[in-house]
């Protein structure tokens, strides 16, 4: 009985199988609660009526209780997720996963607010509640696909970002040397040049820091053009990664469909009652 309850709990908490209505209902309820929590965090930035604040606080308390129970139940049933590990190690293994850490960290602000009354601490910790949005990763393949693409293209992305970083550092020093004498209050040091380089290379262009000398403008034009070309490289790598991901998923889906069709065809060649091959 105990094992059946644990197994059913594990099945309900995991992403629902096609015919598991209870698990699907729980998934939808948790996703809805996550979205409500994110909406409440945004609503906290507005001046709300007292009644709305009380309702929000009540929803927050209920959410913390539900998410806490969910977290504890996932730890309890973790040995079913990692059957090859002893129960204690399985639970520890689950607790260090990304989603489990997100669960725990997103709950901390609510529990710390009970202990601490420091307004600044609570205000800083409130941001951690936004991490609850990442809990949606359990119920959608979108974030997992993004993570897979970044993991597979990590070396290429790091290489391209290093090149962009070097360009920014070199640009910062060159622009400082070119503009410091003309506008020392703007280009006070290399960090001022770095701010200009980041804004320029990323094509944001705030305009608060800009060159006024001829050599500074010439260098700025060259760096801006180089920045457009280099910033496009990581974008192209990520795009190629998504294209490969989609192609691979389509191939796996087609292979699964062919395998299922073949199994269905093979079953037709045998008697469903006695199992003997039909002539």
C-alpha positions as a printed NumPy array, in Angstrom:
array([[  0.   ,   0.   ,   0.   ],
       [  2.797,   2.399,   0.949],
       [  4.655,   1.684,  -2.306],
       [  1.493,   2.14 ,  -4.358],
       [  0.805,   5.536,  -2.758],
       [  4.399,   6.657,  -3.392],
       [  4.3  ,   5.434,  -7.001],
       [  1.01 ,   7.204,  -7.645],
       [  2.337,  10.38 ,  -6.034],
       [  5.406,  10.241,  -8.26 ],
       [  3.265,   9.674, -11.38 ],
       [  0.993,  12.598, -10.533],
       [  3.859,  15.018,  -9.843],
       [  5.755,  14.089, -12.998],
       [  4.666,  15.386, -16.41 ],
       [  1.343,  13.757, -17.209],
       [  1.117,  10.755, -19.481],
       [ -1.522,  10.934, -22.263],
       [ -4.256,   9.087, -20.331],
       [ -3.443,  10.221, -16.792],
       [ -6.22 ,  12.69 , -16.005],
       [ -5.237,  13.267, -12.358],
       [ -1.654,  14.106, -13.286],
       [ -2.834,  16.427, -16.062],
       [ -5.147,  18.269, -13.657],
       [ -2.3  ,  18.704, -11.138],
       [  0.044,  19.94 , -13.885],
       [ -2.478,  22.524, -15.078],
       [ -3.236,  23.623, -11.506],
       [  0.453,  24.111, -10.684],
       [  1.119,  25.963, -13.942],
       [ -1.851,  28.245, -13.241],
       [ -0.605,  28.889,  -9.703],
       [  2.878,  29.737, -11.022],
       [  1.443,  32.231, -13.518],
       [ -0.716,  33.794, -10.782],
       [  2.366,  34.177,  -8.57 ],
       [  4.316,  35.893, -11.344],
       [  1.349,  38.225, -11.92 ],
       [  1.255,  39.046,  -8.192],
       [  4.953,  39.939,  -8.183],
       [  4.308,  42.367, -11.043],
       [  1.214,  43.726,  -9.251],
       [  3.336,  44.431,  -6.152],
       [  5.064,  47.214,  -8.084],
       [  1.777,  49.18 ,  -8.245],
       [ -0.114,  51.076,  -5.573],
       [ -2.935,  48.637,  -4.856],
       [ -6.07 ,  48.962,  -2.678],
       [ -5.866,  47.421,   0.783],
       [ -8.301,  44.652,  -0.184],
       [ -6.2  ,  43.693,  -3.222],
       [ -3.078,  43.542,  -1.044],
       [ -4.83 ,  41.26 ,   1.446],
       [ -6.019,  38.965,  -1.349],
       [ -2.509,  38.889,  -2.775],
       [ -1.012,  38.015,   0.609],
       [ -3.55 ,  35.218,   1.082],
       [ -2.745,  33.782,  -2.35 ],
       [  0.972,  34.006,  -1.518],
       [  0.497,  32.054,   1.72 ],
       [ -1.585,  29.378,  -0.022],
       [  0.998,  29.18 ,  -2.833],
       [  3.884,  28.755,  -0.395],
       [  2.054,  25.932,   1.377],
       [  1.256,  24.15 ,  -1.904],
       [  4.752,  24.603,  -3.342],
       [  6.308,  23.452,  -0.062],
       [  4.178,  20.288,  -0.024],
       [  5.045,  19.688,  -3.672],
       [  8.759,  20.09 ,  -2.924],
       [  8.635,  17.677,   0.02 ],
       [  6.636,  15.109,  -1.957],
       [  9.152,  15.265,  -4.797],
       [ 11.978,  14.619,  -2.323],
       [  9.98 ,  11.754,  -0.777],
       [  9.415,  10.062,  -4.157],
       [ 12.868,  10.86 ,  -5.592],
       [ 14.028,   7.252,  -5.138],
       [ 11.568,   6.312,  -7.905],
       [ 13.131,   8.909, -10.195],
       [ 16.613,   7.489,  -9.585],
       [ 15.97 ,   3.757,  -8.981],
       [ 19.641,   2.847,  -9.401],
       [ 20.633,   4.878,  -6.332],
       [ 19.973,   4.168,  -2.641],
       [ 16.984,   6.182,  -1.307],
       [ 19.124,   8.721,   0.587],
       [ 21.467,   9.328,  -2.366],
       [ 18.5  ,   9.518,  -4.734],
       [ 16.951,  12.274,  -2.641],
       [ 20.256,  14.144,  -2.428],
       [ 20.672,  13.74 ,  -6.192],
       [ 17.233,  15.272,  -6.733],
       [ 17.899,  18.155,  -4.339],
       [ 20.888,  19.356,  -6.397],
       [ 19.025,  19.338,  -9.72 ],
       [ 18.252,  22.691, -11.334],
       [ 14.495,  22.446, -10.845],
       [ 14.802,  21.398,  -7.19 ],
       [ 17.156,  24.307,  -6.459],
       [ 14.71 ,  26.683,  -8.157],
       [ 11.899,  25.25 ,  -6.007],
       [ 13.856,  25.802,  -2.807],
       [ 15.257,  29.254,  -3.614],
       [ 11.866,  30.562,  -4.745],
       [ 10.398,  29.509,  -1.387],
       [ 13.124,  31.09 ,   0.77 ],
       [ 11.861,  34.722,   0.615],
       [  8.508,  33.739,   2.092],
       [ 10.065,  31.843,   4.999],
       [ 12.734,  34.478,   5.637],
       [ 10.03 ,  37.175,   5.771],
       [  8.59 ,  35.379,   8.801],
       [ 11.988,  35.517,  10.564],
       [ 13.29 ,  38.915,   9.433],
       [ 11.465,  42.243,   9.495],
       [ 14.21 ,  44.147,   7.657],
       [ 12.462,  45.927,   4.776],
       [ 15.548,  46.144,   2.544],
       [ 16.301,  42.435,   2.962],
       [ 12.717,  41.513,   2.145],
       [ 12.691,  43.792,  -0.882],
       [ 15.862,  42.203,  -2.247],
       [ 14.625,  38.669,  -1.574],
       [ 11.28 ,  39.38 ,  -3.21 ],
       [ 13.003,  39.227,  -6.587],
       [ 13.783,  35.558,  -5.921],
       [ 10.071,  34.82 ,  -6.096],
       [ 10.314,  35.453,  -9.837],
       [ 12.294,  32.222, -10.066],
       [  8.979,  30.41 ,  -9.719],
       [  8.48 ,  31.134, -13.414],
       [ 11.277,  28.64 , -14.133],
       [  9.144,  25.935, -12.538],
       [  7.198,  25.954, -15.801],
       [ 10.222,  24.191, -17.288],
       [  8.796,  20.936, -15.884],
       [  5.679,  21.208, -18.017],
       [  7.026,  22.461, -21.342],
       [  9.74 ,  21.325, -23.715],
       [ 10.521,  24.916, -24.782],
       [ 12.99 ,  25.771, -22.008],
       [ 14.522,  22.291, -22.183],
       [ 15.068,  22.697, -25.923],
       [ 16.74 ,  26.067, -25.329],
       [ 18.982,  24.55 , -22.638],
       [ 19.916,  21.637, -24.946],
       [ 20.851,  24.023, -27.761],
       [ 23.041,  26.155, -25.482],
       [ 24.694,  23.048, -24.027],
       [ 25.498,  21.556, -27.446],
       [ 26.722,  24.856, -28.857],
       [ 28.496,  25.964, -25.655],
       [ 32.057,  25.821, -27.019],
       [ 31.161,  27.771, -30.168],
       [ 29.157,  30.345, -28.22 ],
       [ 31.954,  30.847, -25.683],
       [ 34.496,  31.329, -28.493],
       [ 32.334,  33.892, -30.289],
       [ 31.522,  35.76 , -27.063],
       [ 35.222,  35.907, -26.161],
       [ 35.93 ,  37.554, -29.515],
       [ 33.158,  40.102, -28.832],
       [ 34.542,  40.707, -25.318],
       [ 38.065,  41.306, -26.685],
       [ 36.674,  43.759, -29.252],
       [ 34.892,  45.676, -26.487],
       [ 37.99 ,  45.833, -24.275],
       [ 40.25 ,  46.978, -27.113],
       [ 37.62 ,  49.507, -28.246],
       [ 37.274,  50.851, -24.692],
       [ 41.006,  51.571, -24.346],
       [ 41.35 ,  53.05 , -27.86 ],
       [ 38.319,  55.309, -27.395],
       [ 39.579,  56.462, -23.995],
       [ 42.939,  57.422, -25.523],
       [ 41.222,  59.247, -28.397],
       [ 38.6  ,  61.132, -26.353],
       [ 39.993,  61.671, -22.86 ],
       [ 41.677,  65.003, -23.592],
       [ 38.691,  66.354, -25.547],
       [ 36.046,  65.386, -22.965],
       [ 37.711,  64.236, -19.709],
       [ 34.439,  64.457, -17.768],
       [ 32.81 ,  61.91 , -20.115],
       [ 35.726,  59.531, -20.758],
       [ 37.153,  59.567, -17.24 ],
       [ 38.785,  56.151, -17.531],
       [ 38.708,  52.896, -19.485],
       [ 35.434,  51.891, -17.811],
       [ 33.733,  54.893, -19.396],
       [ 35.117,  53.686, -22.714],
       [ 33.853,  50.181, -21.957],
       [ 30.332,  51.503, -21.387],
       [ 30.513,  53.244, -24.769],
       [ 31.863,  50.049, -26.396],
       [ 29.075,  47.869, -24.972],
       [ 26.37 ,  50.305, -26.061],
       [ 27.902,  50.643, -29.519],
       [ 28.807,  47.009, -30.263],
       [ 25.368,  45.804, -29.154],
       [ 23.816,  48.542, -31.388],
       [ 21.781,  49.933, -28.466],
       [ 23.137,  53.447, -28.939],
       [ 21.904,  55.409, -25.911],
       [ 23.895,  58.445, -27.013],
       [ 24.864,  59.529, -23.484],
       [ 28.539,  58.841, -24.269],
       [ 29.814,  59.513, -27.802],
       [ 33.045,  60.605, -29.521],
       [ 33.504,  64.219, -30.693],
       [ 37.015,  64.087, -32.154],
       [ 37.689,  63.086, -35.758],
       [ 39.806,  60.067, -34.85 ],
       [ 37.244,  59.039, -32.225],
       [ 34.4  ,  59.141, -34.744],
       [ 36.417,  57.215, -37.33 ],
       [ 37.228,  54.517, -34.786],
       [ 33.624,  54.557, -33.577],
       [ 32.352,  53.935, -37.112],
       [ 34.748,  51.01 , -37.631],
       [ 33.944,  49.478, -34.257],
       [ 30.184,  49.831, -34.851],
       [ 30.44 ,  47.992, -38.182],
       [ 32.636,  45.269, -36.643],
       [ 30.181,  44.985, -33.773],
       [ 27.244,  44.308, -36.101],
       [ 29.196,  41.52 , -37.787],
       [ 30.452,  39.927, -34.567],
       [ 27.158,  40.13 , -32.665],
       [ 25.512,  38.26 , -35.559],
       [ 27.844,  35.27 , -35.046],
       [ 26.334,  34.007, -31.729],
       [ 22.863,  34.604, -33.167],
       [ 23.717,  32.448, -36.182],
       [ 25.133,  29.694, -33.941],
       [ 21.957,  29.606, -31.835],
       [ 19.752,  29.628, -34.951],
       [ 21.706,  26.72 , -36.431],
       [ 21.384,  24.887, -33.117],
       [ 17.598,  25.236, -33.11 ],
       [ 17.441,  24.09 , -36.723],
       [ 19.453,  20.968, -35.866],
       [ 17.268,  20.37 , -32.796],
       [ 14.049,  20.537, -34.837],
       [ 15.494,  18.26 , -37.549],
       [ 16.595,  15.707, -34.961],
       [ 13.227,  15.752, -33.163],
       [ 11.37 ,  15.285, -36.453],
       [ 13.642,  12.361, -37.362],
       [ 13.067,  10.739, -33.947],
       [  9.302,  11.228, -34.268],
       [  9.258,   9.665, -37.746],
       [ 11.39 ,   6.752, -36.54 ],
       [  9.   ,   6.16 , -33.614],
       [  5.97 ,   6.271, -35.914],
       [  7.575,   3.778, -38.318],
       [  8.483,   1.501, -35.425],
       [  4.911,   1.606, -34.085],
       [  3.503,   0.959, -37.545],
       [  5.851,  -2.002, -38.005],
       [  4.859,  -3.465, -34.619],
       [  1.172,  -3.084, -35.5  ],
       [  1.773,  -4.776, -38.847],
       [  3.671,  -7.637, -37.208],
       [  0.852,  -8.151, -34.689],
       [ -1.567,  -8.713, -37.558],
       [  0.506, -11.725, -38.655],
       [ -0.197, -13.557, -35.392],
       [ -3.395, -14.845, -33.839],
       [ -4.41 , -12.566, -30.93 ],
       [ -5.72 , -15.565, -28.956],
       [ -3.215, -18.388, -29.405],
       [ -0.201, -16.374, -30.616],
       [  0.492, -18.651, -33.593],
       [  1.59 , -17.117, -36.873],
       [ -1.21 , -16.769, -39.408],
       [ -0.81 , -18.2  , -42.891]])
